[in-house]
PDB file of C-alpha atoms in Angstrom:
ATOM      1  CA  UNK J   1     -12.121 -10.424  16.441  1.00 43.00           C
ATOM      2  CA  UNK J   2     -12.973  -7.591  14.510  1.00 57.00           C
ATOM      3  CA  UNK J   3      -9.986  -5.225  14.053  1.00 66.00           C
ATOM      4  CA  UNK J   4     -10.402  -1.677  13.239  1.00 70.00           C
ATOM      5  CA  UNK J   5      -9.187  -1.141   9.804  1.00 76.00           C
ATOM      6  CA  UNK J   6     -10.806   2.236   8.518  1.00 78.00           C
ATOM      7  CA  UNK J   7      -7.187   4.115   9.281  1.00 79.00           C
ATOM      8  CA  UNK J   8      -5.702   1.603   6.701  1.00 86.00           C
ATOM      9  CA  UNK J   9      -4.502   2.291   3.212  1.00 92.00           C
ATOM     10  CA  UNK J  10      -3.322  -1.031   1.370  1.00 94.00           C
ATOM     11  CA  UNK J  11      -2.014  -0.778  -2.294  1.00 95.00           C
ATOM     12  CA  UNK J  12       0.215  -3.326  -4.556  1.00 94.00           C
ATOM     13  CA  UNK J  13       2.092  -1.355  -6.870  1.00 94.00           C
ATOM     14  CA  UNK J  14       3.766  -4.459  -7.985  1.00 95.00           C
ATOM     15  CA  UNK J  15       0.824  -6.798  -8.909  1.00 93.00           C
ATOM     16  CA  UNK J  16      -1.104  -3.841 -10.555  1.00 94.00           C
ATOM     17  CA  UNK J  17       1.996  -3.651 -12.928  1.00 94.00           C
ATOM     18  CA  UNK J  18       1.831  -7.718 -12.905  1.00 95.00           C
ATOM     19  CA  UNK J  19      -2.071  -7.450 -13.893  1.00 94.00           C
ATOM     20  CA  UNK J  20      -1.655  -4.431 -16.031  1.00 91.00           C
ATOM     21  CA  UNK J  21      -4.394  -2.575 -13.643  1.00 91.00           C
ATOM     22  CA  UNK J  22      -7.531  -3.467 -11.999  1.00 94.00           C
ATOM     23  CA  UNK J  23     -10.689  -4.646 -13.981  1.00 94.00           C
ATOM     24  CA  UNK J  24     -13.884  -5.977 -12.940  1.00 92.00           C
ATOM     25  CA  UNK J  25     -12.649  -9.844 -13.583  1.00 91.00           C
ATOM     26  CA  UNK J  26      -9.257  -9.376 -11.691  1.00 93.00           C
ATOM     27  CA  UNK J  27     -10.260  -6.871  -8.473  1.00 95.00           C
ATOM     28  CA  UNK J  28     -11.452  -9.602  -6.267  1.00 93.00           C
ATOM     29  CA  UNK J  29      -8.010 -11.294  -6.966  1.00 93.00           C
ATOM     30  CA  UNK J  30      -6.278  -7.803  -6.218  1.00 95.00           C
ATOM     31  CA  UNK J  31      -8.480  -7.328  -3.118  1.00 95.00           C
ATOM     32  CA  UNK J  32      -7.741 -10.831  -1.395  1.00 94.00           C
ATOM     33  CA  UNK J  33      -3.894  -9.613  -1.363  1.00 94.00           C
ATOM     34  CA  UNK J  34      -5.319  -7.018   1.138  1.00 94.00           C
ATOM     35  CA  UNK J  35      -5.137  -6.863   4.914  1.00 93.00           C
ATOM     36  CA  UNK J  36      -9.012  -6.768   4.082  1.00 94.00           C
ATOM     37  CA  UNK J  37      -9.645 -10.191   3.307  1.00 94.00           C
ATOM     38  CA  UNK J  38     -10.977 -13.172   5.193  1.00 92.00           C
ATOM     39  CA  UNK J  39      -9.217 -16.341   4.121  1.00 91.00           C
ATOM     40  CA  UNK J  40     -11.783 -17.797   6.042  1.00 91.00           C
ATOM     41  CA  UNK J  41     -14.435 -16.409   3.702  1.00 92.00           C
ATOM     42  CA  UNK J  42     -16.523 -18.236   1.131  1.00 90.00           C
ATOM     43  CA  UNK J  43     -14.577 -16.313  -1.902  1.00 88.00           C
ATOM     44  CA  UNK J  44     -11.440 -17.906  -0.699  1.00 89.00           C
ATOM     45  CA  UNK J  45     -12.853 -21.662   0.287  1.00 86.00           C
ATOM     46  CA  UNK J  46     -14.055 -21.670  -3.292  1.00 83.00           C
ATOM     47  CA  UNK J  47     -10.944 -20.364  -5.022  1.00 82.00           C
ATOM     48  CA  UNK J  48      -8.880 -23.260  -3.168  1.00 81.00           C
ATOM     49  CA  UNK J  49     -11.420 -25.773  -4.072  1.00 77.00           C
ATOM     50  CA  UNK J  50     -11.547 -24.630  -7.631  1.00 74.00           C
ATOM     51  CA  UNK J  51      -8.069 -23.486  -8.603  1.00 72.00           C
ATOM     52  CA  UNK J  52      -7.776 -25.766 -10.793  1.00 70.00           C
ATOM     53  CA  UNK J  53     -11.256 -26.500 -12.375  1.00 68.00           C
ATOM     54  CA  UNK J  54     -13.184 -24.314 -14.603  1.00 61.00           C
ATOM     55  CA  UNK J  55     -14.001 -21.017 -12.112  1.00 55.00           C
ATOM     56  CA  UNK J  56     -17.092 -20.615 -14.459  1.00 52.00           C
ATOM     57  CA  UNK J  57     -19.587 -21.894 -11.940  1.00 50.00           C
ATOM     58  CA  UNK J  58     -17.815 -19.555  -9.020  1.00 50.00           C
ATOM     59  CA  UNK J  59     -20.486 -16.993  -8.297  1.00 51.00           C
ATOM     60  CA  UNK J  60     -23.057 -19.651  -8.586  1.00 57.00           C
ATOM     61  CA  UNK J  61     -21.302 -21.892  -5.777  1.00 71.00           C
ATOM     62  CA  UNK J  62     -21.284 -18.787  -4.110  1.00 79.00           C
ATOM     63  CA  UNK J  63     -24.720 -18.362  -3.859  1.00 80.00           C
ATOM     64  CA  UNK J  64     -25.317 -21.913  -2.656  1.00 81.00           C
ATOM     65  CA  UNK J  65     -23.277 -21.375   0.602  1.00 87.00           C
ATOM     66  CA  UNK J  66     -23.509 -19.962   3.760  1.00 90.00           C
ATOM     67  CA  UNK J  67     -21.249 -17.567   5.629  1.00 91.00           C
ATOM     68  CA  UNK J  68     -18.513 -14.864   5.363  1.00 94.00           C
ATOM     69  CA  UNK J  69     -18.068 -13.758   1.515  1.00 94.00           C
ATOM     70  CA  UNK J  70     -17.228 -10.685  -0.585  1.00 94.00           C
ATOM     71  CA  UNK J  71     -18.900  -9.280  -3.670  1.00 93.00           C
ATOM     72  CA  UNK J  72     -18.668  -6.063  -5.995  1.00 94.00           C
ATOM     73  CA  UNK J  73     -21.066  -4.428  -5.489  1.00 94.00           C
ATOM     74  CA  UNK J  74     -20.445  -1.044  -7.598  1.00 95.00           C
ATOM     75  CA  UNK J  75     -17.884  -0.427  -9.927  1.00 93.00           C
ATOM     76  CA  UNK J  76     -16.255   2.643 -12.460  1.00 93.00           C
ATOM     77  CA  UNK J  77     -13.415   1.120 -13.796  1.00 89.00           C
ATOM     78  CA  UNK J  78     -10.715   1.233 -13.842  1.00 89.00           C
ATOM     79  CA  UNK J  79     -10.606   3.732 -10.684  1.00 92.00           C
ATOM     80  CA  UNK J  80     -12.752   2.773  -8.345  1.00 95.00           C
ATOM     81  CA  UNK J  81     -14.437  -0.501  -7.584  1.00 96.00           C
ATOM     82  CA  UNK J  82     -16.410  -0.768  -3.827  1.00 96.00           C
ATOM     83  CA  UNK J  83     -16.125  -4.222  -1.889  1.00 96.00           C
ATOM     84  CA  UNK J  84     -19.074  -5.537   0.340  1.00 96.00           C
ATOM     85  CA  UNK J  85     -18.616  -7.884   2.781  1.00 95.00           C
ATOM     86  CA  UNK J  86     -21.629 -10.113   3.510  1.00 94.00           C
ATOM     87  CA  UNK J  87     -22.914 -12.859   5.862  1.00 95.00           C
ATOM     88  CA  UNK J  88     -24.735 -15.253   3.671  1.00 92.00           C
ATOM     89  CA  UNK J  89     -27.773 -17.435   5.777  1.00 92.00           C
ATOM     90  CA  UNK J  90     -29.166 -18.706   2.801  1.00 89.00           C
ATOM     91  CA  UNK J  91     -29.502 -18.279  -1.106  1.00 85.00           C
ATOM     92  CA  UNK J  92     -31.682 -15.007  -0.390  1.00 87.00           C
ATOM     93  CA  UNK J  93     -30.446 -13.774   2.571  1.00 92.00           C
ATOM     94  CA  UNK J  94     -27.667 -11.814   3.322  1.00 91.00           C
ATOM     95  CA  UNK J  95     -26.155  -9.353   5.564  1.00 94.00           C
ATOM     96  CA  UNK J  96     -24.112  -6.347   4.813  1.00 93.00           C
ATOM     97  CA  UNK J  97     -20.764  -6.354   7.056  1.00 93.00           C
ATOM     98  CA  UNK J  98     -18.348  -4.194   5.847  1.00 93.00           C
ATOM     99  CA  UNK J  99     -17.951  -1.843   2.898  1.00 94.00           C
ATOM    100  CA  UNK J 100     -14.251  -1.286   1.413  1.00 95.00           C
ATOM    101  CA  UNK J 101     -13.454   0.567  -2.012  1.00 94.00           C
ATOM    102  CA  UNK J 102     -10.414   0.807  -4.272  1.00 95.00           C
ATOM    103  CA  UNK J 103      -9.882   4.246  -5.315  1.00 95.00           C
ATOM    104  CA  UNK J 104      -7.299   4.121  -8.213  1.00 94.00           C
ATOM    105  CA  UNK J 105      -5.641   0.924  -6.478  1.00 94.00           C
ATOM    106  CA  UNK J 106      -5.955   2.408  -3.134  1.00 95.00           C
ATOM    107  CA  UNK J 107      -8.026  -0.121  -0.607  1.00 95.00           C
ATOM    108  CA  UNK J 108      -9.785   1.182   1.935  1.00 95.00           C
ATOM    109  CA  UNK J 109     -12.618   0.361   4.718  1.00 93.00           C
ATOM    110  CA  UNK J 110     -14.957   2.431   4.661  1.00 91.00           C
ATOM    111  CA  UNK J 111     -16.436   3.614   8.320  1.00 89.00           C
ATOM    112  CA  UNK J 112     -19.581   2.340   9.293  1.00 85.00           C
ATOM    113  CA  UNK J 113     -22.552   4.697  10.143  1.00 86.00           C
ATOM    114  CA  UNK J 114     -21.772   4.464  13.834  1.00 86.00           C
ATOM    115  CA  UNK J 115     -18.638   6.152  13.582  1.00 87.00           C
ATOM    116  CA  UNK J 116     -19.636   8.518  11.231  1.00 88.00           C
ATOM    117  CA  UNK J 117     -22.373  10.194  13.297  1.00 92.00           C
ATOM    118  CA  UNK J 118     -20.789   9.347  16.871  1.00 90.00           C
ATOM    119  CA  UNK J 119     -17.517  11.231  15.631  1.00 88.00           C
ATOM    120  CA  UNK J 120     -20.121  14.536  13.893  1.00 90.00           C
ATOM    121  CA  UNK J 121     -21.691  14.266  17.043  1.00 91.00           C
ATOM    122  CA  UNK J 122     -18.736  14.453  19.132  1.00 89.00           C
ATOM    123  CA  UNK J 123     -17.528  17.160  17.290  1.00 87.00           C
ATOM    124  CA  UNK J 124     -20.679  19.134  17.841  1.00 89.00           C
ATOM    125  CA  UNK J 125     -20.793  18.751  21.453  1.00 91.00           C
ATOM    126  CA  UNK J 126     -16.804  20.294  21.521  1.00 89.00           C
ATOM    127  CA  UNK J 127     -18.251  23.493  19.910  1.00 87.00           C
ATOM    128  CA  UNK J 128     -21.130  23.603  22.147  1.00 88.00           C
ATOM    129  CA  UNK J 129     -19.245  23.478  25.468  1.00 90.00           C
ATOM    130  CA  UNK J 130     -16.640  26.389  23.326  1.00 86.00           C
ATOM    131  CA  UNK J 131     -19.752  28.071  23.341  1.00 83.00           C
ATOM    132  CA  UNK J 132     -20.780  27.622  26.847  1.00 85.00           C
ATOM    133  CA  UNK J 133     -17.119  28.179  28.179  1.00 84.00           C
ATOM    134  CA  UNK J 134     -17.288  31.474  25.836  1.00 80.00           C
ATOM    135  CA  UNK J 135     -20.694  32.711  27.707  1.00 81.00           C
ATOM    136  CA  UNK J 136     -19.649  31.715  31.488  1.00 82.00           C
ATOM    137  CA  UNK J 137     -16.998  34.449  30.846  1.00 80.00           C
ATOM    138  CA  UNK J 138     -18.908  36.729  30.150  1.00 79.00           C
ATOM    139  CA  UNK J 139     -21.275  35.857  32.981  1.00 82.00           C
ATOM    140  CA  UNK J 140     -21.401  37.929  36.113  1.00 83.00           C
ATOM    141  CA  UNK J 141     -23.028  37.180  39.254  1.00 84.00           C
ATOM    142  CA  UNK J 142     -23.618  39.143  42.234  1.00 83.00           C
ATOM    143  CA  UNK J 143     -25.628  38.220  45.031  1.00 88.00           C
ATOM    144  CA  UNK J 144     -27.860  41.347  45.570  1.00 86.00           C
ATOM    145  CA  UNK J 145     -28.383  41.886  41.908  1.00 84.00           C
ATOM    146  CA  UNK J 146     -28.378  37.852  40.709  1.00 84.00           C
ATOM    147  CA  UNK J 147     -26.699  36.741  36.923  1.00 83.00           C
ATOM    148  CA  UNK J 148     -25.877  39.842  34.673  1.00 81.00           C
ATOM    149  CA  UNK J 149     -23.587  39.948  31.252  1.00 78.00           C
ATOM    150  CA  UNK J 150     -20.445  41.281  31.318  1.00 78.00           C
ATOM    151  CA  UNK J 151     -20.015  42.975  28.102  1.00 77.00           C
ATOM    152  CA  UNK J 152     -16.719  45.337  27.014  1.00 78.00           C
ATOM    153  CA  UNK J 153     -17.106  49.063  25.766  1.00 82.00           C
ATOM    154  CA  UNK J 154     -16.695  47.780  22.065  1.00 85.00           C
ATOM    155  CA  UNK J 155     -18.932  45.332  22.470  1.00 80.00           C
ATOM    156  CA  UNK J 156     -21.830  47.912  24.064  1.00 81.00           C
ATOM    157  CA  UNK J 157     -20.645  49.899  21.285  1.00 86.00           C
ATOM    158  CA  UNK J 158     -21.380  47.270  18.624  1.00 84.00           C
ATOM    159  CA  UNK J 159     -24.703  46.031  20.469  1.00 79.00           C
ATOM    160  CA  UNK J 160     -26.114  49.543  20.149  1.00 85.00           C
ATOM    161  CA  UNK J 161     -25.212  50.594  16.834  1.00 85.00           C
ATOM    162  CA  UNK J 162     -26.808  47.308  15.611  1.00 83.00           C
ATOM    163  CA  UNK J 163     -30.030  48.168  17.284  1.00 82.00           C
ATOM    164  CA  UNK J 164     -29.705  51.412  15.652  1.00 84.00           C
ATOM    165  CA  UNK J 165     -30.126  49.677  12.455  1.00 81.00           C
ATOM    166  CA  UNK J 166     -32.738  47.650  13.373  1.00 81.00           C
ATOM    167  CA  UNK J 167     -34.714  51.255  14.331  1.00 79.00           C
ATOM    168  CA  UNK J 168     -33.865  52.651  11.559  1.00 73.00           C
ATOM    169  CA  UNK J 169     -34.626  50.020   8.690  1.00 62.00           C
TER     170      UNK J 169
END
């Protein structure tokens, strides 16, 4: 059910010339164009029951029901506005789901903690086996003698004029 959208950039060049440009009253309007948005979310059940009353009372209602919705939740206008969505269980309690941000009228998810470490983390284990892959060539085993390092003549070379500086300093 829940697609992966982080590889997604979403912009409407045409409604932010419509709009004149995102502000803080009109963003949630630009965002539910989005591939983001949840029609099934709270936001959007309100907007349909209320699209013709006064939308005064529309973060209060809000408040008062439970489920799916989307609030700002940190803005710099007019470049960059971040998106969270939330699972609402009651008037006090919610739960962060997702985090998206427009970036001069650029949407984007942002990735979750999970896939930030598990992809450093991945990375980090690549260089390590480089590392290992770069030391079992060098590695030499014989069976009267056991493991030894294989080294070159420049890097002997380099090994003991560096110990040469360590004697001398």
């Amino acid at each position: 059910m829940n697609k992966e959208l982080t590889g997604i950039e979403w912009r409407s060049d045409q409604w932010l010339a419509q709009f004149n440009g995102l502000r803080p009253d009109n963003v949630l309007e630009y965002f539910s164009q989005s591939p983001f948005w949840d029609s099934s979310s709270n936001n959007a059940v309100l907007k349909m029951q209320t699209q013709f009353n006064d939308l005064q009372q529309a973060s209060y209602d809000l408040k008062s029901m439970v489920g799916v919705e989307f609030s700002v939740t940190h803005q710099e206008p007019p470049s960059l506005f971040v998106i969270t969505k939330f699972r609402r269980a009651s008037p006090t309690k919610v739960t962060p789901i997702a985090v998206y941000y427009i970036l001069d009228g650029n949407a984007y998810e942002a990735p979750s903690v999970h896939s930030i470490v598990s992809t450093r983390a991945l990375s980090s284990i690549k260089q390590v086996e480089k590392a290992f892959a770069l030391a079992r060539a060098h590695a030499e085993f014989h069976p009267a003698t056991g493991y030894s390092w294989a080294e070159s003549n420049e890097q002997k070379n380099a090994r003991k004029a560096a110990l040469k500086d360590i004697q001398l300093s």
